[in-house]
């Protein structure tokens, strides 16, 4: 991952605050990585900063000039787009030819900006100054990945001009027709119809969202939409995400109860395992089709619903064991969500301490027996008192983070958050 730690906006902000541009850059970099950690997103294994790779950037520009893809002007060094017959690769954009100024072509873009008073600059063979936005990414990515790249990601607003120009630079430098094999451009998260943007001021900060909601809620929202689709953020999405997480939590807790022997069910192992194999194939196809997380997740939700329905078949006298199938489906469902970054340890109904889990199991069994005895009594004070005590017991445990659910043949419990 590359970090842009010097550009026009950073310099402008530093001048407004009367501090170093690096102070501004490091502040937002630290905040970004704090948000990643809070969202359970793994930090990139390699992080490169533009200001720490000026030599590589200068060399990259010198090579482009040597190959005839870049030229020097009084306003810096520019990339000559007319030398790239494939430009633009991603989409056509109309450009006013009257705006070219010192450039040979209106589409040409800056590789190196000349030195200005009060701005950071570095010496180079083509004049003192600082790198343009696009060139730093090409130089640093090429340092790590060489002359080709499998996946390159960034918001849809980076498709043009940033990724367009980055691809052109790398193809020219490495003398290839294609540099990155696949670009991933996720859609925007919008608020009140507009893209969330600091410049507009319509932003919900990650830290503020996580004060009231879990990171898993945000992940579940994102998984419901196609990768390139735009999400119009609203409260309804959060509540729907919470409901989906609750259903997942209940399903995993139910399968855990079954595998721990807390109840029996009429399980058709053949049907469940067949559904599992079909789901695996469909999930793989969905992810291979432009990373369609929404379609893949829909398959997982359908499989989860099927598992829950099977576990609720508890008619007396029809108790076919199905531990292999239930364990297989439960593990696959858990693995999918873990792969997607969900922290299931914060959602699971299984207590971290096995001894505590066994104690709560016995408490649930005792409460279930008391409740069944109460329900068998004729209406009256004694019956009402017992049922009221059972309800109060449930409410007391809810306060302690344990949610109780009364079912026909058993009482189940999960950790609530």
XYZ file of C-alpha atoms in Angstrom:
417
model
C 0.000 0.000 0.000
C 1.273 3.462 -0.851
C 0.790 6.571 1.263
C 0.613 9.967 -0.440
C 2.240 12.195 2.164
C 2.857 15.257 0.002
C 0.334 16.856 -2.348
C -1.533 20.117 -2.885
C -4.214 19.480 -0.239
C -1.724 18.375 2.418
C 0.475 21.420 1.774
C -2.521 23.757 1.882
C -3.738 22.245 5.176
C -0.265 22.522 6.698
C -0.070 26.188 5.727
C -3.492 26.837 7.280
C -2.435 25.165 10.543
C 1.102 26.604 10.371
C 2.668 23.182 10.878
C 4.841 20.843 8.798
C 3.193 19.065 5.880
C 4.551 15.803 7.324
C 2.745 16.458 10.615
C -0.513 16.689 8.692
C 0.249 13.560 6.668
C 1.300 11.480 9.686
C -1.770 12.557 11.666
C -4.187 11.283 9.030
C -2.074 8.215 8.330
C -2.207 7.232 12.018
C -5.955 7.863 12.131
C -6.437 5.720 9.023
C -4.595 2.743 10.496
C -6.479 3.127 13.783
C -9.727 2.858 11.828
C -8.426 -0.221 9.997
C -7.668 -1.920 13.304
C -11.075 -0.998 14.738
C -12.754 -2.473 11.648
C -10.674 -5.671 11.894
C -8.946 -4.969 8.580
C -5.435 -6.340 8.444
C -2.705 -3.768 7.991
C -0.916 -4.104 4.629
C 2.275 -6.148 4.821
C 4.137 -3.376 2.963
C 3.463 0.347 3.416
C 5.380 2.856 1.272
C 5.412 6.641 1.656
C 5.977 8.932 -1.312
C 8.481 11.182 0.490
C 10.620 8.159 1.369
C 10.887 7.066 -2.294
C 11.862 10.251 -4.090
C 14.918 8.562 -5.655
C 12.728 5.845 -7.187
C 10.266 8.455 -8.459
C 13.036 10.558 -10.023
C 14.506 7.474 -11.707
C 11.074 6.530 -13.056
C 10.629 9.982 -14.604
C 14.142 9.975 -16.062
C 13.430 6.634 -17.742
C 10.141 7.908 -19.191
C 12.013 10.923 -20.598
C 14.710 8.671 -22.067
C 12.032 6.514 -23.741
C 10.331 9.587 -25.185
C 7.178 9.423 -23.054
C 7.870 12.538 -20.985
C 9.044 16.076 -21.689
C 10.186 19.072 -19.673
C 8.511 22.502 -19.684
C 8.707 25.683 -17.633
C 5.887 24.261 -15.503
C 7.493 20.912 -14.807
C 7.720 17.500 -16.462
C 4.673 16.066 -18.242
C 3.679 12.675 -19.634
C 3.105 12.739 -23.398
C -0.215 10.919 -23.880
C 0.105 11.110 -27.686
C 2.939 8.549 -27.434
C 0.530 6.004 -25.921
C -1.770 4.711 -28.669
C -3.985 2.924 -26.112
C -4.667 6.058 -24.045
C -7.257 6.341 -22.551
C -7.758 2.661 -21.695
C -10.667 2.807 -19.258
C -13.096 5.384 -20.632
C -13.238 8.305 -23.003
C -13.325 11.730 -21.390
C -13.788 14.933 -23.366
C -10.963 17.407 -22.807
C -10.962 21.059 -23.842
C -7.940 21.488 -26.107
C -7.786 25.178 -25.165
C -6.662 24.192 -21.646
C -3.367 22.619 -22.624
C -1.186 25.686 -21.878
C 2.484 24.647 -21.987
C 1.516 21.006 -22.535
C 1.784 19.354 -25.935
C -1.674 17.830 -25.522
C -4.572 18.768 -23.262
C -4.625 15.205 -21.865
C -0.967 15.322 -20.778
C -0.463 15.244 -17.018
C 2.217 16.333 -14.558
C 4.954 13.952 -13.450
C 7.007 16.575 -11.609
C 5.950 20.004 -10.352
C 8.522 22.831 -10.197
C 9.786 24.204 -6.914
C 7.666 26.871 -5.209
C 8.452 29.077 -2.233
C 7.079 27.671 1.011
C 6.555 24.179 -0.420
C 8.663 21.038 0.044
C 10.951 20.194 -2.858
C 13.698 17.799 -3.879
C 16.541 18.095 -6.359
C 16.409 16.178 -9.630
C 18.218 16.178 -12.965
C 15.213 17.889 -14.561
C 14.911 20.581 -11.866
C 14.001 20.937 -8.204
C 10.386 20.286 -7.276
C 8.067 17.566 -6.052
C 6.322 14.558 -7.621
C 2.902 14.617 -9.202
C 0.127 12.455 -7.807
C 0.139 9.630 -10.368
C 3.872 9.052 -10.706
C 4.488 8.244 -7.046
C 2.079 5.291 -7.197
C 3.643 3.893 -10.367
C 7.174 4.160 -8.998
C 6.434 2.615 -5.605
C 4.202 -0.166 -6.949
C 6.830 -1.047 -9.559
C 9.458 -1.218 -6.827
C 7.443 -3.915 -5.038
C 5.668 -5.767 -7.852
C 7.887 -5.189 -10.862
C 6.527 -5.103 -14.385
C 3.078 -6.573 -13.745
C 0.331 -6.582 -11.146
C -2.635 -8.920 -10.613
C -5.074 -6.697 -8.707
C -5.187 -2.942 -8.217
C -7.937 -1.363 -6.133
C -9.270 2.089 -5.391
C -12.553 3.975 -5.310
C -14.455 4.491 -8.548
C -13.377 8.152 -8.563
C -9.789 6.963 -9.060
C -10.554 5.197 -12.345
C -9.967 8.465 -14.189
C -7.616 10.163 -14.168
C -5.505 8.460 -11.492
C -5.552 4.797 -12.502
C -5.725 5.708 -16.179
C -2.521 7.700 -15.858
C -0.859 5.226 -13.529
C -1.448 2.433 -16.049
C -0.104 4.580 -18.896
C 3.073 5.407 -16.958
C 3.753 1.780 -16.033
C 3.058 0.428 -19.508
C 5.506 2.976 -20.909
C 8.169 2.372 -18.256
C 7.999 -1.435 -18.465
C 7.358 -1.460 -22.229
C 4.186 -3.537 -21.896
C 0.677 -3.242 -23.335
C -0.866 -4.061 -19.937
C 0.502 -3.563 -16.449
C -2.318 -4.316 -13.965
C -4.478 -7.249 -15.048
C -7.532 -6.241 -13.020
C -8.647 -2.959 -11.493
C -11.256 -3.006 -8.711
C -13.255 0.199 -8.309
C -15.716 -0.013 -5.372
C -18.647 2.391 -5.397
C -19.140 5.308 -3.042
C -20.933 5.405 0.270
C -23.362 8.292 -0.047
C -25.129 10.354 2.580
C -28.283 12.237 1.592
C -27.550 11.436 -2.043
C -24.024 12.881 -2.088
C -20.669 11.121 -1.874
C -19.247 11.305 1.629
C -16.475 13.864 1.418
C -14.473 15.905 3.917
C -14.615 18.878 1.555
C -18.436 18.795 1.568
C -18.644 18.028 5.272
C -21.204 15.217 4.989
C -19.090 12.565 6.662
C -19.789 9.889 9.258
C -16.394 9.114 10.749
C -15.551 5.480 11.468
C -14.806 6.317 15.096
C -18.231 7.923 15.504
C -20.039 5.004 13.854
C -18.284 2.503 16.113
C -19.423 4.356 19.233
C -22.944 3.036 18.612
C -22.457 0.074 16.285
C -20.131 -2.852 15.701
C -17.737 -3.179 12.792
C -19.667 -6.317 11.826
C -22.766 -4.214 11.121
C -20.828 -2.129 8.616
C -19.371 -5.234 6.985
C -22.804 -6.799 6.656
C -24.088 -3.643 4.966
C -21.223 -3.722 2.456
C -21.688 -7.424 1.692
C -25.289 -6.828 0.655
C -24.354 -4.604 -2.288
C -22.462 -5.285 -5.530
C -18.844 -4.166 -5.258
C -19.172 -1.333 -7.767
C -22.608 -0.188 -6.581
C -23.126 2.974 -4.580
C -24.557 2.671 -1.072
C -26.984 5.333 0.120
C -26.251 5.149 3.841
C -29.314 5.400 6.094
C -30.510 4.138 9.466
C -32.638 1.427 7.852
C -29.518 -0.237 6.472
C -28.011 -0.385 9.956
C -31.130 -1.954 11.474
C -31.366 -4.483 8.634
C -27.712 -5.337 9.130
C -28.297 -5.808 12.865
C -31.186 -8.177 12.124
C -29.051 -10.192 9.707
C -26.298 -10.482 12.319
C -28.815 -11.570 14.954
C -30.097 -14.307 12.632
C -26.542 -15.477 11.989
C -25.787 -15.419 15.698
C -28.909 -17.474 16.476
C -28.121 -19.980 13.730
C -24.568 -20.553 14.961
C -25.752 -20.828 18.569
C -28.446 -23.313 17.536
C -25.943 -25.504 15.697
C -23.580 -25.306 18.694
C -26.385 -26.445 21.000
C -27.150 -29.374 18.710
C -23.508 -30.426 18.442
C -23.160 -30.220 22.230
C -26.072 -32.638 22.548
C -28.496 -30.171 24.105
C -31.314 -31.365 21.823
C -32.053 -33.778 18.979
C -33.512 -33.122 15.547
C -34.729 -34.973 12.474
C -31.751 -34.263 10.199
C -31.450 -35.333 6.565
C -27.672 -35.460 6.186
C -27.908 -36.187 2.466
C -29.981 -33.072 1.760
C -27.779 -30.804 3.870
C -24.498 -32.054 2.407
C -25.901 -31.786 -1.120
C -26.930 -28.185 -0.421
C -23.464 -27.489 0.983
C -21.741 -28.695 -2.197
C -24.059 -26.621 -4.390
C -23.484 -23.557 -2.213
C -19.708 -23.992 -2.409
C -19.862 -24.021 -6.202
C -22.176 -21.005 -6.359
C -20.076 -18.987 -3.910
C -16.909 -19.714 -5.888
C -18.639 -18.670 -9.126
C -19.927 -15.464 -7.551
C -16.538 -14.433 -6.190
C -14.901 -15.237 -9.534
C -17.436 -12.970 -11.271
C -16.113 -9.496 -10.445
C -15.945 -10.294 -6.716
C -19.727 -10.502 -6.365
C -19.836 -10.560 -2.559
C -23.565 -9.782 -2.591
C -24.398 -12.933 -4.577
C -22.001 -15.043 -2.530
C -23.465 -13.801 0.745
C -27.010 -14.463 -0.484
C -25.976 -18.093 -1.056
C -24.583 -18.308 2.484
C -27.754 -16.795 3.951
C -29.888 -19.351 2.085
C -27.711 -22.204 3.374
C -27.941 -20.815 6.914
C -31.746 -20.668 6.680
C -31.811 -24.280 5.503
C -29.630 -25.340 8.442
C -31.920 -23.591 10.932
C -35.021 -25.198 9.408
C -33.406 -28.632 9.689
C -32.468 -28.086 13.330
C -36.009 -27.034 14.181
C -37.499 -30.304 12.938
C -37.953 -31.836 16.372
C -41.060 -33.990 16.020
C -41.134 -36.787 18.568
C -40.150 -40.165 17.142
C -38.353 -38.669 14.124
C -34.889 -37.936 15.408
C -32.360 -38.833 12.711
C -28.806 -37.911 13.807
C -26.936 -35.501 11.560
C -23.889 -34.262 13.425
C -21.542 -34.591 10.437
C -23.779 -32.496 8.193
C -24.530 -29.877 10.846
C -20.845 -29.523 11.730
C -19.903 -29.264 8.036
C -22.451 -26.528 7.300
C -21.728 -24.652 10.510
C -17.970 -24.684 9.872
C -18.410 -23.554 6.264
C -20.694 -20.682 7.286
C -18.310 -19.602 10.044
C -15.321 -19.818 7.710
C -17.047 -17.650 5.095
C -17.772 -14.855 7.523
C -14.332 -15.118 9.141
C -12.760 -14.846 5.676
C -14.851 -11.714 5.131
C -13.359 -10.211 8.281
C -16.132 -10.832 10.789
C -15.031 -11.402 14.376
C -17.295 -14.291 15.234
C -15.813 -14.542 18.714
C -17.824 -11.417 19.542
C -20.998 -12.915 18.077
C -20.876 -16.593 18.958
C -23.249 -18.071 21.476
C -20.453 -20.275 22.790
C -18.887 -18.844 25.913
C -15.142 -18.334 25.912
C -14.881 -20.409 29.102
C -16.140 -23.968 28.591
C -16.865 -24.399 32.302
C -19.059 -21.285 32.280
C -20.792 -22.593 29.160
C -21.643 -25.851 30.909
C -22.985 -23.973 33.946
C -25.231 -21.800 31.781
C -26.431 -24.922 29.934
C -27.520 -26.475 33.235
C -29.236 -23.234 34.262
C -31.159 -23.257 30.985
C -32.184 -26.885 31.479
C -33.416 -26.127 35.007
C -35.350 -23.051 33.880
C -36.896 -25.021 31.014
C -38.121 -27.730 33.410
C -39.579 -25.145 35.807
C -41.315 -23.382 32.943
C -42.748 -26.626 31.572
C -44.075 -27.549 35.021
C -45.655 -24.119 35.327
C -47.309 -24.381 31.923
C -48.762 -27.763 32.927
C -50.508 -26.218 35.946
C -54.045 -24.915 35.845
C -54.339 -21.135 35.532
C -53.875 -19.460 38.891
C -51.514 -17.657 41.238
C -48.974 -20.490 41.505
C -48.688 -20.839 37.731
C -48.379 -17.067 37.256
C -45.695 -16.745 39.954
C -43.523 -19.461 38.415
C -43.799 -17.999 34.900
C -43.066 -14.520 36.252
C -39.951 -15.848 37.992
C -38.812 -17.455 34.727
C -39.319 -14.146 32.901
C -37.431 -12.195 35.565
C -34.591 -14.721 35.396
C -34.397 -14.189 31.624
C -34.352 -10.403 32.066
C -31.629 -10.590 34.725
C -29.383 -12.634 32.450
C -30.079 -10.269 29.546
C -28.527 -7.480 31.626
C -25.461 -9.700 32.116
C -25.114 -10.254 28.372
C -26.909 -13.590 27.977
C -30.019 -13.712 25.789
C -32.512 -16.536 26.412
C -34.928 -17.835 23.803
C -37.773 -20.198 24.759
C -38.525 -22.861 22.154
C -40.914 -25.805 22.007
C -38.550 -28.520 23.204
C -35.762 -26.540 24.853
C -34.452 -23.173 25.996
C -31.459 -21.822 24.082
C -29.077 -19.006 24.958
C -26.577 -16.772 23.234
C -24.298 -13.964 24.234
C -25.906 -10.588 23.522
C -23.969 -7.415 22.747
